[in-house]
Short mmCIF file of C-alpha atoms and ligand atoms in Angstrom, two decimals:
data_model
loop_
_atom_site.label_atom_id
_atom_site.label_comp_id
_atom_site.label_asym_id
_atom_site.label_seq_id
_atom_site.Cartn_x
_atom_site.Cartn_y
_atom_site.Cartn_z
CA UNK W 1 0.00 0.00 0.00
CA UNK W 2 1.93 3.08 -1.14
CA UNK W 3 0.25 6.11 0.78
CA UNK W 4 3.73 8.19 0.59
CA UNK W 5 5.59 8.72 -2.21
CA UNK W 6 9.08 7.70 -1.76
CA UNK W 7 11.87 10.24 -1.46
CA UNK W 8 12.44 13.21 -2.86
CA UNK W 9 8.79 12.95 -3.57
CA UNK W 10 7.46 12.70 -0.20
CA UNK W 11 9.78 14.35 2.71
CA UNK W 12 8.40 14.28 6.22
CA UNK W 13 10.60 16.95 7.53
CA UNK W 14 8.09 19.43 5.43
CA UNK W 15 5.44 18.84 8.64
CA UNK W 16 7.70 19.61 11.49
CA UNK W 17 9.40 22.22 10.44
CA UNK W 18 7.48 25.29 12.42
CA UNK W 19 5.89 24.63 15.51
CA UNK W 20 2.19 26.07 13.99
CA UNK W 21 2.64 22.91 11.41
CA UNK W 22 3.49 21.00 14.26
CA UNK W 23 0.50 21.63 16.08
CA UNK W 24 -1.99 21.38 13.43
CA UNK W 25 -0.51 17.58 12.54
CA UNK W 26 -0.11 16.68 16.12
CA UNK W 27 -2.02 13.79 16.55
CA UNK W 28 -2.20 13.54 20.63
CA UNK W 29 -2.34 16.14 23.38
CA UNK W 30 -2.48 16.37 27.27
CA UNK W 31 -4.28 18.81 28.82
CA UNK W 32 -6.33 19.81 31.82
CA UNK W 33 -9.03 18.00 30.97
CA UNK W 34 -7.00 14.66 30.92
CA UNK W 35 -5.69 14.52 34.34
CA UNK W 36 -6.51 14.04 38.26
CA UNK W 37 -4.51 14.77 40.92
CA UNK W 38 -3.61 12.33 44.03
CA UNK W 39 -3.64 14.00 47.50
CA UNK W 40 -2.67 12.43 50.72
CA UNK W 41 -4.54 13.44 53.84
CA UNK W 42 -3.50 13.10 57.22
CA UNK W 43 -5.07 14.43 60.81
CA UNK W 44 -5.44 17.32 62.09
CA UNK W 45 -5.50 21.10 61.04
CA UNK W 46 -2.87 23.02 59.23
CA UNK W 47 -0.88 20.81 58.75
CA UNK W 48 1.28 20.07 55.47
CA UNK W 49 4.20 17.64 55.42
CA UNK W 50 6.80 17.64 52.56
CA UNK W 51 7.40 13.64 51.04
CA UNK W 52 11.20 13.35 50.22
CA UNK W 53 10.79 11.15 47.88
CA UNK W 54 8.02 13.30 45.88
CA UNK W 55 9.28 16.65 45.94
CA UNK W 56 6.18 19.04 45.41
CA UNK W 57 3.97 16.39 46.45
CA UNK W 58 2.86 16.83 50.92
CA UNK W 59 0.17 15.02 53.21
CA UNK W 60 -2.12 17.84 53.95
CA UNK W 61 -4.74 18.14 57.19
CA UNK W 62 -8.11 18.67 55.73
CA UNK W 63 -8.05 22.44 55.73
CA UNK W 64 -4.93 22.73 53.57
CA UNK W 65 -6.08 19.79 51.30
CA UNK W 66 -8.94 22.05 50.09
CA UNK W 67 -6.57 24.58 49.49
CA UNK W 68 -4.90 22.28 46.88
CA UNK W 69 -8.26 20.61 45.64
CA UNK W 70 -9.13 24.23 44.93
CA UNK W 71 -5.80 25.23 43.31
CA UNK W 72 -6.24 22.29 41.00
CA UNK W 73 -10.17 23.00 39.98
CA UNK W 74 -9.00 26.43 39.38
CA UNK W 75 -6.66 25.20 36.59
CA UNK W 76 -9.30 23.47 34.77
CA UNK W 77 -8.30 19.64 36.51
CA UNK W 78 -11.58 17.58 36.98
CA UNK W 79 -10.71 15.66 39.56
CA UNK W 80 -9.00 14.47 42.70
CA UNK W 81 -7.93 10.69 43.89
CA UNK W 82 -7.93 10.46 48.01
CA UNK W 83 -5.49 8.45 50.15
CA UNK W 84 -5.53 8.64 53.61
CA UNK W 85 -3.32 8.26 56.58
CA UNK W 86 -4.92 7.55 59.64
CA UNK W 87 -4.01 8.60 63.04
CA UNK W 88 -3.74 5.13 63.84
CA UNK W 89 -3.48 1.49 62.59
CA UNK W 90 -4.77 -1.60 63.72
CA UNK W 91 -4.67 -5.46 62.08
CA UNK W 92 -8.40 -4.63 60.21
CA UNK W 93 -7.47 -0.85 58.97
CA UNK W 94 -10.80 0.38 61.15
CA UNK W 95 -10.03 4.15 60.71
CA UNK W 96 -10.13 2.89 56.68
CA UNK W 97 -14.10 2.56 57.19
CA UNK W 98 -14.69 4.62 60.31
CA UNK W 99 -17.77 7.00 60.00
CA UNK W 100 -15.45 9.58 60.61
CA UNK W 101 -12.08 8.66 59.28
CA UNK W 102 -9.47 11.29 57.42
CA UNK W 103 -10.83 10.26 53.75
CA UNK W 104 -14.45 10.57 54.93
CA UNK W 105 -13.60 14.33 56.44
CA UNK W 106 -11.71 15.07 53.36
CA UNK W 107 -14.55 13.99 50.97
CA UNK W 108 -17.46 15.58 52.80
CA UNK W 109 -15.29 18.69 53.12
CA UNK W 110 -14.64 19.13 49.44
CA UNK W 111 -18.45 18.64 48.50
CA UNK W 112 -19.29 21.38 50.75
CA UNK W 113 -16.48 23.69 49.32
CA UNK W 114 -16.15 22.61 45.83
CA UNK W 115 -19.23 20.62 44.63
CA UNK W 116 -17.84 20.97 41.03
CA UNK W 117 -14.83 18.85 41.30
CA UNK W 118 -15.06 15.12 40.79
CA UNK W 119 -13.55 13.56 44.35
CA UNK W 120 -12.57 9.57 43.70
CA UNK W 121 -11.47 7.71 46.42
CA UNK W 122 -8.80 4.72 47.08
CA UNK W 123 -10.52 1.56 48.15
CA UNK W 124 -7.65 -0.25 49.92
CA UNK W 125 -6.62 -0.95 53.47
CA UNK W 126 -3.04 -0.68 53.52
CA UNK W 127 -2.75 2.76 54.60
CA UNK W 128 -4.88 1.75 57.93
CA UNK W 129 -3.13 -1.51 58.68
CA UNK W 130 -0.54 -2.34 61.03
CA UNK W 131 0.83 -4.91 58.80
CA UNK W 132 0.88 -2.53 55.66
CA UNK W 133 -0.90 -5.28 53.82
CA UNK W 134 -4.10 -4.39 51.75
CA UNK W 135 -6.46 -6.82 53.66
CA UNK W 136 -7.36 -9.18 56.47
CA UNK W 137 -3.99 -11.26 57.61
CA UNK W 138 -3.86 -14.86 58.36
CA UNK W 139 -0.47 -16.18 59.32
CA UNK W 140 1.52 -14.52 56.63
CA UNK W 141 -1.59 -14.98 53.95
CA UNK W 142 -4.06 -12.35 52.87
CA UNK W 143 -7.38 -13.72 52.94
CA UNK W 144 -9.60 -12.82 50.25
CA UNK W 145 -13.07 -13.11 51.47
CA UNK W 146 -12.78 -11.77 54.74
CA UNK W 147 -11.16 -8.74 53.20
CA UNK W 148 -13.98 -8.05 50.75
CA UNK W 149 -16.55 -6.91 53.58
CA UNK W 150 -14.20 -4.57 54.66
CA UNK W 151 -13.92 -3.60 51.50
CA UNK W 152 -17.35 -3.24 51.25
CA UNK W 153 -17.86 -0.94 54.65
CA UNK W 154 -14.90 1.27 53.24
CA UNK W 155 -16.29 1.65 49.55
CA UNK W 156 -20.10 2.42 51.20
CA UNK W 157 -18.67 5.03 53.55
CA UNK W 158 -16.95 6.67 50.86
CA UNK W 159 -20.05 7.09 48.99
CA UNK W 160 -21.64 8.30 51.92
CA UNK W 161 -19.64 10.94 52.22
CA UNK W 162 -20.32 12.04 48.83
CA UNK W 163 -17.76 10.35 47.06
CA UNK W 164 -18.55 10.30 43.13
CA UNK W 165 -16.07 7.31 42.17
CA UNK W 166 -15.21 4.84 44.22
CA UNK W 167 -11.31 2.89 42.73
CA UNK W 168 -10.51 -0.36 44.87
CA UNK W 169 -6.46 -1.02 44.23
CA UNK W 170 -6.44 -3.85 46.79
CA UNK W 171 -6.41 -6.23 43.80
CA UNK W 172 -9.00 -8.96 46.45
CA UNK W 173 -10.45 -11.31 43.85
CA UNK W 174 -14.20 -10.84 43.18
CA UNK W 175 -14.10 -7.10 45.03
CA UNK W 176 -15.46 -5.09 42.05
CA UNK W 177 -18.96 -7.19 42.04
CA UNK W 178 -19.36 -7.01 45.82
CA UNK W 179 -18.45 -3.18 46.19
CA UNK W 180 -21.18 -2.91 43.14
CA UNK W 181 -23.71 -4.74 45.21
CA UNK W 182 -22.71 -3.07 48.42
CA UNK W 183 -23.20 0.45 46.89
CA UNK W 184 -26.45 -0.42 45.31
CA UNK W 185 -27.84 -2.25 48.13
CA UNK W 186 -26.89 1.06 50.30
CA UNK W 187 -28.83 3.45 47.60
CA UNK W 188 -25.79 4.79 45.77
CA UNK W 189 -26.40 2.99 42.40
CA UNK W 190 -25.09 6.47 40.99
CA UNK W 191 -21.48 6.49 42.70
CA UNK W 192 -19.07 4.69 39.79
CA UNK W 193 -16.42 2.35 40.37
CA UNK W 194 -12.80 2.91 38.66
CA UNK W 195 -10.99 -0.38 39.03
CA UNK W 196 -7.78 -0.77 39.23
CA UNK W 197 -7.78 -3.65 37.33
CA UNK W 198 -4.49 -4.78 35.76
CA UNK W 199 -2.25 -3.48 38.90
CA UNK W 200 1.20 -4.70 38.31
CA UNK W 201 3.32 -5.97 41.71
CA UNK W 202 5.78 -3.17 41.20
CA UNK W 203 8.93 -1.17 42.62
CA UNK W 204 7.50 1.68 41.28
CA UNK W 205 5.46 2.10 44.18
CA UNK W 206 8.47 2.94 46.54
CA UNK W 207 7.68 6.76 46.87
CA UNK W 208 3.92 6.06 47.54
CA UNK W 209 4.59 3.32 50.14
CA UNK W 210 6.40 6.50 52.46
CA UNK W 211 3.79 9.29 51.45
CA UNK W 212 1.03 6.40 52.43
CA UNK W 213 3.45 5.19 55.25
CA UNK W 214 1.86 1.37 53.57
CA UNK W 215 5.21 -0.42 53.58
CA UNK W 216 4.36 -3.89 53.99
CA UNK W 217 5.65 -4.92 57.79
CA UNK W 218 6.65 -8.31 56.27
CA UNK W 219 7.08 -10.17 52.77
CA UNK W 220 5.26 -8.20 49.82
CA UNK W 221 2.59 -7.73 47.79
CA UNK W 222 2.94 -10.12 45.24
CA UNK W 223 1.02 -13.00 46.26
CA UNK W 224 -2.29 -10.65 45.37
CA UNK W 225 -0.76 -8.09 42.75
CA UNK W 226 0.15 -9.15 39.14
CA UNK W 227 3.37 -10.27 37.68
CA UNK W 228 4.95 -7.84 35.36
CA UNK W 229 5.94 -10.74 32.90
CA UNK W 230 1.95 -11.14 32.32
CA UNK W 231 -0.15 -9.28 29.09
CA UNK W 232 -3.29 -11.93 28.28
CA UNK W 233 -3.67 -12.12 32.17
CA UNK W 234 -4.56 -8.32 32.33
CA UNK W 235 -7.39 -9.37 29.79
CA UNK W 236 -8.49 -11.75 32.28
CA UNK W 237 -8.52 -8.98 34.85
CA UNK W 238 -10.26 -6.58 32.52
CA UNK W 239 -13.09 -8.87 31.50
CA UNK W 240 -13.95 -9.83 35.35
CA UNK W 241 -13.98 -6.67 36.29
CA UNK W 242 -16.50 -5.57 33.60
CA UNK W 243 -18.49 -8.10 34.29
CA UNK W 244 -18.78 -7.52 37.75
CA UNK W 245 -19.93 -4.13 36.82
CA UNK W 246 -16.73 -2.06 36.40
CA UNK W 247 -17.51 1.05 35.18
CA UNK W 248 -14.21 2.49 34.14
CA UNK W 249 -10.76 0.43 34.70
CA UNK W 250 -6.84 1.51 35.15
CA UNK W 251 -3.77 0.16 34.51
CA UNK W 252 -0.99 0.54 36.84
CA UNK W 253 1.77 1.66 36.68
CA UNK W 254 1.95 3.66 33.20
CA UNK W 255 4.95 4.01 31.59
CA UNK W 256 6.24 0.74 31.89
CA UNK W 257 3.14 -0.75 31.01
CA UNK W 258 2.32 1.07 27.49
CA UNK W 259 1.83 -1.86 25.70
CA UNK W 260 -1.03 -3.07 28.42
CA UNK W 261 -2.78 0.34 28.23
CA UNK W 262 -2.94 -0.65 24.25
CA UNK W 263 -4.08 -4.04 24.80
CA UNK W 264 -6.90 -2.92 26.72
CA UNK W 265 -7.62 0.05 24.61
CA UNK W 266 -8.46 -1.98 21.97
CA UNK W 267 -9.68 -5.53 23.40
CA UNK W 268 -12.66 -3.52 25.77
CA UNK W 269 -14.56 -0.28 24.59
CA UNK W 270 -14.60 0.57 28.50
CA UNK W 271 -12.64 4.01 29.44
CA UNK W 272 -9.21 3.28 30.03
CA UNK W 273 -7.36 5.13 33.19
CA UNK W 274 -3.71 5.12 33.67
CA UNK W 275 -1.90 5.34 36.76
CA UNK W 276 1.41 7.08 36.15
CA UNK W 277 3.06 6.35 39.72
CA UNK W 278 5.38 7.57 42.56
CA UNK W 279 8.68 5.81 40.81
CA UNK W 280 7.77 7.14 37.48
CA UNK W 281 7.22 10.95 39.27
CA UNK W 282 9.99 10.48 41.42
CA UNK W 283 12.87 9.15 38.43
CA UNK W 284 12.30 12.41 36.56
CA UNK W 285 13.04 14.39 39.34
CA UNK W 286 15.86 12.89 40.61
CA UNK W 287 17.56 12.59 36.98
CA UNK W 288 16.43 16.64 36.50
CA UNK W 289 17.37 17.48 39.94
CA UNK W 290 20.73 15.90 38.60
CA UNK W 291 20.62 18.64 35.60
CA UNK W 292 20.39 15.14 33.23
CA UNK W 293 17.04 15.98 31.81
CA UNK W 294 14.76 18.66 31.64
CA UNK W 295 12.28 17.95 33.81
CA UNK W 296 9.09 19.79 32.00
CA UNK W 297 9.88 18.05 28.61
CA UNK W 298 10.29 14.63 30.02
CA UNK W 299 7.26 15.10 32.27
CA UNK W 300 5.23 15.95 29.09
CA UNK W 301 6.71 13.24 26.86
CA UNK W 302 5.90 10.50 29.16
CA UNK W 303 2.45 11.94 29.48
CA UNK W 304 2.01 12.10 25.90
CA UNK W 305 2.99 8.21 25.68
CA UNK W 306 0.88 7.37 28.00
CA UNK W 307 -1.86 8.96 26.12
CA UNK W 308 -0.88 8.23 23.12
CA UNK W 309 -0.69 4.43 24.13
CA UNK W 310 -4.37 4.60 24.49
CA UNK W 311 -5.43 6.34 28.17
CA UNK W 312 -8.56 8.20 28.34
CA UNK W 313 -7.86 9.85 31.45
CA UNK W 314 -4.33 9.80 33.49
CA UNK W 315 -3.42 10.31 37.38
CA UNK W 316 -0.80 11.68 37.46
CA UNK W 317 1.19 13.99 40.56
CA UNK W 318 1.87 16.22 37.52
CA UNK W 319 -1.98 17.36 37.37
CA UNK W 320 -1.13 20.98 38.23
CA UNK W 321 1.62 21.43 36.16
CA UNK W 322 -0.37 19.71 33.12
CA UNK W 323 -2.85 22.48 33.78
CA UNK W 324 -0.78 25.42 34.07
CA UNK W 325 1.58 24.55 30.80
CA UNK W 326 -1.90 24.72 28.79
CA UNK W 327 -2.90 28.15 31.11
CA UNK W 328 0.84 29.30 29.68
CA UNK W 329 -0.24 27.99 26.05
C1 PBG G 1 -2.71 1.07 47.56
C2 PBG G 1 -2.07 1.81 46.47
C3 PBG G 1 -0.71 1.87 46.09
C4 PBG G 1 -0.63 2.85 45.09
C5 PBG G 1 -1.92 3.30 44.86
N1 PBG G 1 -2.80 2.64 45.70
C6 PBG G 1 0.48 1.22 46.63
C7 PBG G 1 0.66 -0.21 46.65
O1 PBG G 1 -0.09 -1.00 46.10
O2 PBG G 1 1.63 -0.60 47.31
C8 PBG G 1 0.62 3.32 44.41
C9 PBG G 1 0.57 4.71 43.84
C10 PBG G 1 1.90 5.29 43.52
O3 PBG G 1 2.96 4.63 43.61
O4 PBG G 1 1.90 6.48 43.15
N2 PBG G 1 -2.77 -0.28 47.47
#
């Protein structure tokens, strides 16, 4: 199929040599309207704590986490993706589904204040556990079922709260179809569940694990997350979770995992989140705090891969800055 003419004939270098050319033939772009911001919340009032490992990135009290959710809004990002660190841990991760727990202030706060902005929560209990794991332990086992009604109580008192998406990462077996029964049986048929359904076992994660102070006390987490080596078992993934009534799923993390954003692209019509993660944030700022990249283009590029891949929608730490490059123009 010749659709070029061969050299001299066709020259490709004719469409990239301004930057107005550029833009008109571009073929993907990241904006604003692509991106959510993560926020960590912690106890308390006033209270902001830097995360070495994320520079930019704190665990805000309540008060100051509106400040940011506001911030954000203001540049034109939709929405925000809760963790929370509770004042205290215990072997069940109680303050993860206590009436009153950090994420539950933090959503019911930003519903009163900003109604406008989408607020998605993390469904997962190893922020609250003592163990670090992300459900009920047995021995040195996490058991499935018996995590799933915790799940359950967490995902429901989210919604409660006024969360609009609810996005379980615990990667439990069978939890998407129970938190969809859960919220219906509870009357919130209309709050959505993201799934993080193809969630890699990864050392990407390092950064999060101190911002969400979820190290795991013992072993790791990859007797319930996937194996990187896998593709045709994040179809698997994919295809439960739709049919337990997924309404939008993720893949985690991104940049590594390009070619899985592509395979589900195309193999489901469902949207298609990415997750670009701690590691990934955290590598570009170390190599640009180094002066061996520039940390706004390589930020960008990675975002437009990720996009490009096939994401609908990306989390990213980057949110703000997305939003004020396209402010900037
Ligand atoms: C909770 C959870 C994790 C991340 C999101 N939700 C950590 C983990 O599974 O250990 C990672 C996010 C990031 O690295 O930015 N289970």
């Amino acid at each position: 199929m010749a659709i070029h003419g061969e050299f001299p004939a066709y020259r490709p270098r004719r469409l990239r040599r301004n930057e107005p050319i550029r833009r008109l033939v571009r073929e993907t772009e990241v904006t604003a309207s692509d991106v959510i911001l993560p926020l960590f919340v912690i106890p308390g009032t006033g209270r902001r704590k830097a995360i070495s490992s994320m520079p930019g990135v704190d665990q805000t009290s309540v008060d100051e986490l509106l400040r940011d959710a506001e911030e954000a809004l203001r540049l034109g990002v939709p929405g925000v993706l809760l963790f929370g660190i509770p004042e205290s841990k215990d072997e069940l991760g109680s303050e993860g589904y206590a009436e009153n727990g950090v994420v539950q202030q933090a959503v019911r706060a930003l519903k009163r204040e900003l109604p406008e902005l989408l607020v998605i929560t993390d469904v997962c209990l190893c922020e609250y556990t003592s163990h670090g794991h992300c459900g009920v332990i047995e021995g040195e086992c996490v058991v499935n079922d018996q995590t799933l009604s915790l799940l359950e109580r967490m995902a429901v008192s989210h919604a409660a709260a006024g969360a609009d998406v609810v996005a379980p990462s615990d990667m439990m077996d069978g939890r998407v179809g129970r938190l969809r029964a859960a919220l219906d049986g509870n009357g919130f048929s209309e709050t959505s569940i993201l799934s993080y359904s193809v969630k890699y076992a990864s050392a990407f994660y390092g950064p999060f694990r101190e911002a969400a102070e979820s190290t795991p006390q013992f072993g790791d987490r990859r007797g319930y997350q996937m194996d990187a080596a896998n593709a045709r078992e994040a179809l698997r993934e994919a295809a439960l979770d739709i049919s337990e009534g997924a309404d939008m799923l993720m893949v985690k993390p991104a940049l590594p995992y390009l070619d899985i954003i592509q395979l589900i692209r195309r193999e489901t019509s469902y949207p298609v989140f990415a997750y670009q993660v701690s590691g990934e944030f955290a590598m570009i700022h170390a190599a640009a705090e180094r002066g061996w990249i520039d940390l706004d283009r390589a930020m960008m590029e990675a975002l437009v891969s990720i996009k490009r891949a096939g994401a609908d929608a990306i989390i990213t730490y980057y949110a703000r800055e997305v939003a004020r490059r396209g402010r900037q123009g």
